Amino acid sequence: MLKITNISKYKGMTYMIEFEDRDAEFLNQEIVNMFNLKAGASLPLSAWEQIKAEEEYRKARERALYLLDYRDYSYVDLYHKLEKNYSEDTCYRVMDKMVELGTINDRRYAEGMARHYVEVKKFGRYRAFREMRGKGLTAEVINPALDEYEDKWYDILYDLVEHKYLRYLDDEKGVNKVKNALVRYGYSFDLIKEVLSDIEDEYGE
């Protein structure tokens, strides 16, 4: 059994819990109130482990909300952020809470990522897919988000070439460099060929 000898305010919302024959520990006021901890109380070790687990969950939950204040995360991406400092059980519990609150929504996150990679970065489908997978999204949520651009890939690639690569298309060596660059951007060979042919018809001598 653990006997609490004193509970005192330490700093901010943190309280110091002092024990008989044990080093002091620190808990947030929320946890102190939740378990109605008082000086003189005796606790089984298992009860104290439960209290500590609740304190860890509180910290992890606050960390998750702090991170989400600054940007969206996928489920997997946020989980990996949390697992650096918290136990697996705590991380899953926090993630369940974030889903319940609606702060984590992979489909919404995928739509935002698709806009970023396609409309801003001008990546083709293959590159956008790869980048989104790297953010912890599954193919199940990535593909519908990218499908929204199915009729727009030609225009996106044409705009990219027109504004970034047009000056390199004066000779065969330059054309090959542009083709390689566009492959790295994630466009298919067939679409690259089609766009470069139309660019040549538009701007060629």
PDB file of C-alpha atoms in Angstrom:
ATOM      1  CA  MET A   1       0.000   0.000   0.000  1.00  0.00           C
ATOM      2  CA  LEU A   2       1.064   3.581  -0.640  1.00  0.00           C
ATOM      3  CA  LYS A   3       0.221   6.173   1.974  1.00  0.00           C
ATOM      4  CA  ILE A   4      -0.143   9.820   0.888  1.00  0.00           C
ATOM      5  CA  THR A   5       1.267  12.117   3.572  1.00  0.00           C
ATOM      6  CA  ASN A   6       0.729  15.466   1.889  1.00  0.00           C
ATOM      7  CA  ILE A   7      -0.667  17.088  -1.263  1.00  0.00           C
ATOM      8  CA  SER A   8       0.408  20.622  -2.099  1.00  0.00           C
ATOM      9  CA  LYS A   9       0.245  22.965  -5.048  1.00  0.00           C
ATOM     10  CA  TYR A  10       3.580  22.961  -6.839  1.00  0.00           C
ATOM     11  CA  LYS A  11       3.388  25.103  -9.960  1.00  0.00           C
ATOM     12  CA  GLY A  12       0.434  26.206 -12.068  1.00  0.00           C
ATOM     13  CA  MET A  13      -2.009  23.295 -12.246  1.00  0.00           C
ATOM     14  CA  THR A  14       0.590  20.802 -10.976  1.00  0.00           C
ATOM     15  CA  TYR A  15       0.400  19.296  -7.492  1.00  0.00           C
ATOM     16  CA  MET A  16       3.118  17.499  -5.535  1.00  0.00           C
ATOM     17  CA  ILE A  17       2.032  14.202  -4.006  1.00  0.00           C
ATOM     18  CA  GLU A  18       4.200  13.158  -1.045  1.00  0.00           C
ATOM     19  CA  PHE A  19       4.285   9.608   0.270  1.00  0.00           C
ATOM     20  CA  GLU A  20       5.470   7.749   3.309  1.00  0.00           C
ATOM     21  CA  ASP A  21       8.689   5.882   2.391  1.00  0.00           C
ATOM     22  CA  ARG A  22       8.561   6.894  -1.284  1.00  0.00           C
ATOM     23  CA  ASP A  23       9.748   9.820  -3.402  1.00  0.00           C
ATOM     24  CA  ALA A  24       7.211  12.539  -4.190  1.00  0.00           C
ATOM     25  CA  GLU A  25       5.458  12.526  -7.550  1.00  0.00           C
ATOM     26  CA  PHE A  26       3.617  15.195  -9.512  1.00  0.00           C
ATOM     27  CA  LEU A  27       0.093  15.180 -10.943  1.00  0.00           C
ATOM     28  CA  ASN A  28      -2.142  17.648 -12.702  1.00  0.00           C
ATOM     29  CA  GLN A  29      -5.042  19.044 -10.662  1.00  0.00           C
ATOM     30  CA  GLU A  30      -7.467  17.336 -13.062  1.00  0.00           C
ATOM     31  CA  ILE A  31      -6.137  13.920 -12.018  1.00  0.00           C
ATOM     32  CA  VAL A  32      -5.993  14.798  -8.319  1.00  0.00           C
ATOM     33  CA  ASN A  33      -9.659  15.787  -8.462  1.00  0.00           C
ATOM     34  CA  MET A  34     -10.660  12.834 -10.654  1.00  0.00           C
ATOM     35  CA  PHE A  35      -9.382  10.324  -8.086  1.00  0.00           C
ATOM     36  CA  ASN A  36     -10.216  12.482  -5.055  1.00  0.00           C
ATOM     37  CA  LEU A  37      -6.681  12.193  -3.708  1.00  0.00           C
ATOM     38  CA  LYS A  38      -6.168  13.481  -0.171  1.00  0.00           C
ATOM     39  CA  ALA A  39      -3.470  13.442   2.495  1.00  0.00           C
ATOM     40  CA  GLY A  40      -3.795  10.374   4.699  1.00  0.00           C
ATOM     41  CA  ALA A  41      -5.238   8.184   1.953  1.00  0.00           C
ATOM     42  CA  SER A  42      -3.785   4.715   1.376  1.00  0.00           C
ATOM     43  CA  LEU A  43      -3.700   3.258  -2.126  1.00  0.00           C
ATOM     44  CA  PRO A  44      -2.894  -0.198  -3.507  1.00  0.00           C
ATOM     45  CA  LEU A  45       0.021  -0.076  -5.924  1.00  0.00           C
ATOM     46  CA  SER A  46      -2.339  -1.117  -8.743  1.00  0.00           C
ATOM     47  CA  ALA A  47      -4.526   1.939  -8.051  1.00  0.00           C
ATOM     48  CA  TRP A  48      -1.514   4.229  -8.233  1.00  0.00           C
ATOM     49  CA  GLU A  49      -0.493   2.656 -11.565  1.00  0.00           C
ATOM     50  CA  GLN A  50      -3.998   3.437 -12.854  1.00  0.00           C
ATOM     51  CA  ILE A  51      -3.648   7.052 -11.688  1.00  0.00           C
ATOM     52  CA  LYS A  52      -0.274   7.371 -13.423  1.00  0.00           C
ATOM     53  CA  ALA A  53      -1.739   5.919 -16.612  1.00  0.00           C
ATOM     54  CA  GLU A  54      -4.509   8.521 -16.473  1.00  0.00           C
ATOM     55  CA  GLU A  55      -1.911  11.270 -16.026  1.00  0.00           C
ATOM     56  CA  GLU A  56       0.013   9.994 -19.043  1.00  0.00           C
ATOM     57  CA  TYR A  57      -3.202   9.923 -21.091  1.00  0.00           C
ATOM     58  CA  ARG A  58      -3.954  13.513 -20.067  1.00  0.00           C
ATOM     59  CA  LYS A  59      -0.478  14.651 -21.143  1.00  0.00           C
ATOM     60  CA  ALA A  60      -0.678  12.767 -24.438  1.00  0.00           C
ATOM     61  CA  ARG A  61      -4.158  14.122 -25.157  1.00  0.00           C
ATOM     62  CA  GLU A  62      -2.990  17.688 -24.514  1.00  0.00           C
ATOM     63  CA  ARG A  63       0.048  17.114 -26.728  1.00  0.00           C
ATOM     64  CA  ALA A  64      -2.159  15.830 -29.546  1.00  0.00           C
ATOM     65  CA  LEU A  65      -4.488  18.824 -29.319  1.00  0.00           C
ATOM     66  CA  TYR A  66      -1.483  21.168 -29.265  1.00  0.00           C
ATOM     67  CA  LEU A  67      -0.068  19.603 -32.441  1.00  0.00           C
ATOM     68  CA  LEU A  68      -3.458  19.734 -34.169  1.00  0.00           C
ATOM     69  CA  ASP A  69      -3.742  23.444 -33.406  1.00  0.00           C
ATOM     70  CA  TYR A  70      -0.937  24.060 -35.869  1.00  0.00           C
ATOM     71  CA  ARG A  71      -1.809  21.681 -38.705  1.00  0.00           C
ATOM     72  CA  ASP A  72      -3.781  18.598 -39.648  1.00  0.00           C
ATOM     73  CA  TYR A  73      -2.333  15.133 -39.178  1.00  0.00           C
ATOM     74  CA  SER A  74      -3.369  11.755 -40.469  1.00  0.00           C
ATOM     75  CA  TYR A  75      -4.207   9.097 -37.887  1.00  0.00           C
ATOM     76  CA  VAL A  76      -0.922   7.268 -38.462  1.00  0.00           C
ATOM     77  CA  ASP A  77       1.176  10.431 -38.619  1.00  0.00           C
ATOM     78  CA  LEU A  78      -0.135  11.730 -35.287  1.00  0.00           C
ATOM     79  CA  TYR A  79       0.199   8.298 -33.686  1.00  0.00           C
ATOM     80  CA  HIS A  80       3.888   8.210 -34.664  1.00  0.00           C
ATOM     81  CA  LYS A  81       4.363  11.673 -33.145  1.00  0.00           C
ATOM     82  CA  LEU A  82       2.881  10.531 -29.843  1.00  0.00           C
ATOM     83  CA  GLU A  83       4.576   7.134 -29.620  1.00  0.00           C
ATOM     84  CA  LYS A  84       7.963   8.827 -29.226  1.00  0.00           C
ATOM     85  CA  ASN A  85       6.963   9.827 -25.684  1.00  0.00           C
ATOM     86  CA  TYR A  86       3.988   7.715 -24.632  1.00  0.00           C
ATOM     87  CA  SER A  87       3.030   4.059 -24.330  1.00  0.00           C
ATOM     88  CA  GLU A  88       1.220   2.188 -27.085  1.00  0.00           C
ATOM     89  CA  ASP A  89      -1.976   1.834 -25.038  1.00  0.00           C
ATOM     90  CA  THR A  90      -1.999   5.555 -24.272  1.00  0.00           C
ATOM     91  CA  CYS A  91      -1.407   6.490 -27.913  1.00  0.00           C
ATOM     92  CA  TYR A  92      -4.297   4.334 -29.139  1.00  0.00           C
ATOM     93  CA  ARG A  93      -6.559   5.728 -26.443  1.00  0.00           C
ATOM     94  CA  VAL A  94      -5.702   9.296 -27.441  1.00  0.00           C
ATOM     95  CA  MET A  95      -6.188   8.547 -31.125  1.00  0.00           C
ATOM     96  CA  ASP A  96      -9.625   7.079 -30.425  1.00  0.00           C
ATOM     97  CA  LYS A  97     -10.483  10.283 -28.574  1.00  0.00           C
ATOM     98  CA  MET A  98      -9.263  12.473 -31.450  1.00  0.00           C
ATOM     99  CA  VAL A  99     -11.402  10.507 -33.905  1.00  0.00           C
ATOM    100  CA  GLU A 100     -14.390  10.805 -31.572  1.00  0.00           C
ATOM    101  CA  LEU A 101     -13.860  14.584 -31.370  1.00  0.00           C
ATOM    102  CA  GLY A 102     -13.555  14.843 -35.150  1.00  0.00           C
ATOM    103  CA  THR A 103     -10.099  16.404 -34.942  1.00  0.00           C
ATOM    104  CA  ILE A 104      -8.658  13.469 -36.913  1.00  0.00           C
ATOM    105  CA  ASN A 105     -10.376  12.710 -40.209  1.00  0.00           C
ATOM    106  CA  ASP A 106      -8.179  10.971 -42.764  1.00  0.00           C
ATOM    107  CA  ARG A 107     -10.499  11.674 -45.707  1.00  0.00           C
ATOM    108  CA  ARG A 108     -10.566  15.388 -44.960  1.00  0.00           C
ATOM    109  CA  TYR A 109      -6.813  15.333 -44.422  1.00  0.00           C
ATOM    110  CA  ALA A 110      -6.298  13.516 -47.743  1.00  0.00           C
ATOM    111  CA  GLU A 111      -8.326  16.153 -49.591  1.00  0.00           C
ATOM    112  CA  GLY A 112      -6.150  18.892 -48.083  1.00  0.00           C
ATOM    113  CA  MET A 113      -2.965  17.026 -48.950  1.00  0.00           C
ATOM    114  CA  ALA A 114      -4.171  16.467 -52.510  1.00  0.00           C
ATOM    115  CA  ARG A 115      -4.807  20.187 -52.935  1.00  0.00           C
ATOM    116  CA  HIS A 116      -1.320  20.936 -51.626  1.00  0.00           C
ATOM    117  CA  TYR A 117       0.567  18.422 -53.743  1.00  0.00           C
ATOM    118  CA  VAL A 118      -1.447  18.776 -56.937  1.00  0.00           C
ATOM    119  CA  GLU A 119      -2.603  22.392 -57.061  1.00  0.00           C
ATOM    120  CA  VAL A 120       0.380  23.990 -55.305  1.00  0.00           C
ATOM    121  CA  LYS A 121       3.299  21.633 -55.925  1.00  0.00           C
ATOM    122  CA  LYS A 122       1.968  20.578 -59.352  1.00  0.00           C
ATOM    123  CA  PHE A 123       2.844  16.937 -58.697  1.00  0.00           C
ATOM    124  CA  GLY A 124       1.439  14.237 -60.934  1.00  0.00           C
ATOM    125  CA  ARG A 125      -0.671  11.430 -59.550  1.00  0.00           C
ATOM    126  CA  TYR A 126       2.218   9.022 -58.891  1.00  0.00           C
ATOM    127  CA  ARG A 127       4.289  11.544 -56.945  1.00  0.00           C
ATOM    128  CA  ALA A 128       1.280  12.917 -55.054  1.00  0.00           C
ATOM    129  CA  PHE A 129       0.258   9.373 -54.107  1.00  0.00           C
ATOM    130  CA  ARG A 130       3.762   8.584 -52.865  1.00  0.00           C
ATOM    131  CA  GLU A 131       3.978  11.763 -50.786  1.00  0.00           C
ATOM    132  CA  MET A 132       0.567  11.151 -49.240  1.00  0.00           C
ATOM    133  CA  ARG A 133       1.481   7.572 -48.358  1.00  0.00           C
ATOM    134  CA  GLY A 134       4.505   9.024 -46.600  1.00  0.00           C
ATOM    135  CA  LYS A 135       2.124  11.045 -44.429  1.00  0.00           C
ATOM    136  CA  GLY A 136       0.530   7.854 -43.147  1.00  0.00           C
ATOM    137  CA  LEU A 137      -2.539   7.810 -45.395  1.00  0.00           C
ATOM    138  CA  THR A 138      -3.850   4.602 -46.924  1.00  0.00           C
ATOM    139  CA  ALA A 139      -4.588   4.021 -50.599  1.00  0.00           C
ATOM    140  CA  GLU A 140      -8.254   3.755 -49.616  1.00  0.00           C
ATOM    141  CA  VAL A 141      -8.398   7.454 -48.705  1.00  0.00           C
ATOM    142  CA  ILE A 142      -5.717   8.723 -51.119  1.00  0.00           C
ATOM    143  CA  ASN A 143      -7.251   7.473 -54.350  1.00  0.00           C
ATOM    144  CA  PRO A 144     -10.659   9.175 -53.986  1.00  0.00           C
ATOM    145  CA  ALA A 145      -8.909  12.470 -53.172  1.00  0.00           C
ATOM    146  CA  LEU A 146      -6.724  12.212 -56.283  1.00  0.00           C
ATOM    147  CA  ASP A 147      -9.615  11.012 -58.442  1.00  0.00           C
ATOM    148  CA  GLU A 148     -10.999  14.547 -58.161  1.00  0.00           C
ATOM    149  CA  TYR A 149      -8.189  15.631 -60.500  1.00  0.00           C
ATOM    150  CA  GLU A 150      -8.736  12.916 -63.109  1.00  0.00           C
ATOM    151  CA  ASP A 151      -9.869  15.394 -65.763  1.00  0.00           C
ATOM    152  CA  LYS A 152      -7.327  18.040 -64.757  1.00  0.00           C
ATOM    153  CA  TRP A 153      -3.935  16.324 -65.015  1.00  0.00           C
ATOM    154  CA  TYR A 154      -3.419  17.500 -68.581  1.00  0.00           C
ATOM    155  CA  ASP A 155      -4.074  21.152 -67.712  1.00  0.00           C
ATOM    156  CA  ILE A 156      -1.928  20.976 -64.576  1.00  0.00           C
ATOM    157  CA  LEU A 157       1.016  19.499 -66.470  1.00  0.00           C
ATOM    158  CA  TYR A 158       0.597  21.915 -69.384  1.00  0.00           C
ATOM    159  CA  ASP A 159       0.658  24.835 -66.959  1.00  0.00           C
ATOM    160  CA  LEU A 160       3.750  23.451 -65.218  1.00  0.00           C
ATOM    161  CA  VAL A 161       5.681  23.085 -68.480  1.00  0.00           C
ATOM    162  CA  GLU A 162       4.538  26.445 -69.781  1.00  0.00           C
ATOM    163  CA  HIS A 163       5.625  28.341 -66.672  1.00  0.00           C
ATOM    164  CA  LYS A 164       8.706  26.404 -65.571  1.00  0.00           C
ATOM    165  CA  TYR A 165      10.234  24.440 -68.426  1.00  0.00           C
ATOM    166  CA  LEU A 166       9.373  26.180 -71.681  1.00  0.00           C
ATOM    167  CA  ARG A 167      12.811  27.764 -72.057  1.00  0.00           C
ATOM    168  CA  TYR A 168      14.503  24.350 -71.942  1.00  0.00           C
ATOM    169  CA  LEU A 169      12.667  22.931 -74.961  1.00  0.00           C
ATOM    170  CA  ASP A 170      14.900  24.423 -77.659  1.00  0.00           C
ATOM    171  CA  ASP A 171      16.862  21.241 -78.381  1.00  0.00           C
ATOM    172  CA  GLU A 172      16.698  17.487 -77.901  1.00  0.00           C
ATOM    173  CA  LYS A 173      18.994  17.524 -74.877  1.00  0.00           C
ATOM    174  CA  GLY A 174      16.775  20.072 -73.145  1.00  0.00           C
ATOM    175  CA  VAL A 175      13.630  18.127 -74.035  1.00  0.00           C
ATOM    176  CA  ASN A 176      15.084  14.967 -72.492  1.00  0.00           C
ATOM    177  CA  LYS A 177      15.964  16.824 -69.300  1.00  0.00           C
ATOM    178  CA  VAL A 178      12.427  18.181 -69.101  1.00  0.00           C
ATOM    179  CA  LYS A 179      10.967  14.700 -69.631  1.00  0.00           C
ATOM    180  CA  ASN A 180      13.101  13.324 -66.794  1.00  0.00           C
ATOM    181  CA  ALA A 181      12.073  16.182 -64.522  1.00  0.00           C
ATOM    182  CA  LEU A 182       8.391  15.596 -65.262  1.00  0.00           C
ATOM    183  CA  VAL A 183       8.739  11.886 -64.538  1.00  0.00           C
ATOM    184  CA  ARG A 184      10.144  12.837 -61.140  1.00  0.00           C
ATOM    185  CA  TYR A 185       7.109  15.076 -60.697  1.00  0.00           C
ATOM    186  CA  GLY A 186       5.023  11.950 -61.012  1.00  0.00           C
ATOM    187  CA  TYR A 187       3.498  12.180 -64.501  1.00  0.00           C
ATOM    188  CA  SER A 188       3.083   9.260 -66.881  1.00  0.00           C
ATOM    189  CA  PHE A 189       5.183   9.004 -70.030  1.00  0.00           C
ATOM    190  CA  ASP A 190       2.051   9.108 -72.202  1.00  0.00           C
ATOM    191  CA  LEU A 191       0.779  12.334 -70.645  1.00  0.00           C
ATOM    192  CA  ILE A 192       4.229  13.933 -70.814  1.00  0.00           C
ATOM    193  CA  LYS A 193       4.492  13.026 -74.492  1.00  0.00           C
ATOM    194  CA  GLU A 194       1.035  14.431 -75.222  1.00  0.00           C
ATOM    195  CA  VAL A 195       1.629  17.719 -73.400  1.00  0.00           C
ATOM    196  CA  LEU A 196       5.084  18.290 -74.906  1.00  0.00           C
ATOM    197  CA  SER A 197       3.709  17.613 -78.375  1.00  0.00           C
ATOM    198  CA  ASP A 198       0.939  20.169 -77.853  1.00  0.00           C
ATOM    199  CA  ILE A 199       3.433  22.663 -76.392  1.00  0.00           C
ATOM    200  CA  GLU A 200       5.585  22.241 -79.500  1.00  0.00           C
ATOM    201  CA  ASP A 201       2.572  22.846 -81.746  1.00  0.00           C
ATOM    202  CA  GLU A 202       1.725  25.965 -79.752  1.00  0.00           C
ATOM    203  CA  TYR A 203       5.196  27.452 -79.359  1.00  0.00           C
ATOM    204  CA  GLY A 204       7.304  25.781 -82.033  1.00  0.00           C
ATOM    205  CA  GLU A 205       8.613  27.593 -85.049  1.00  0.00           C
TER     206      GLU A 205
END
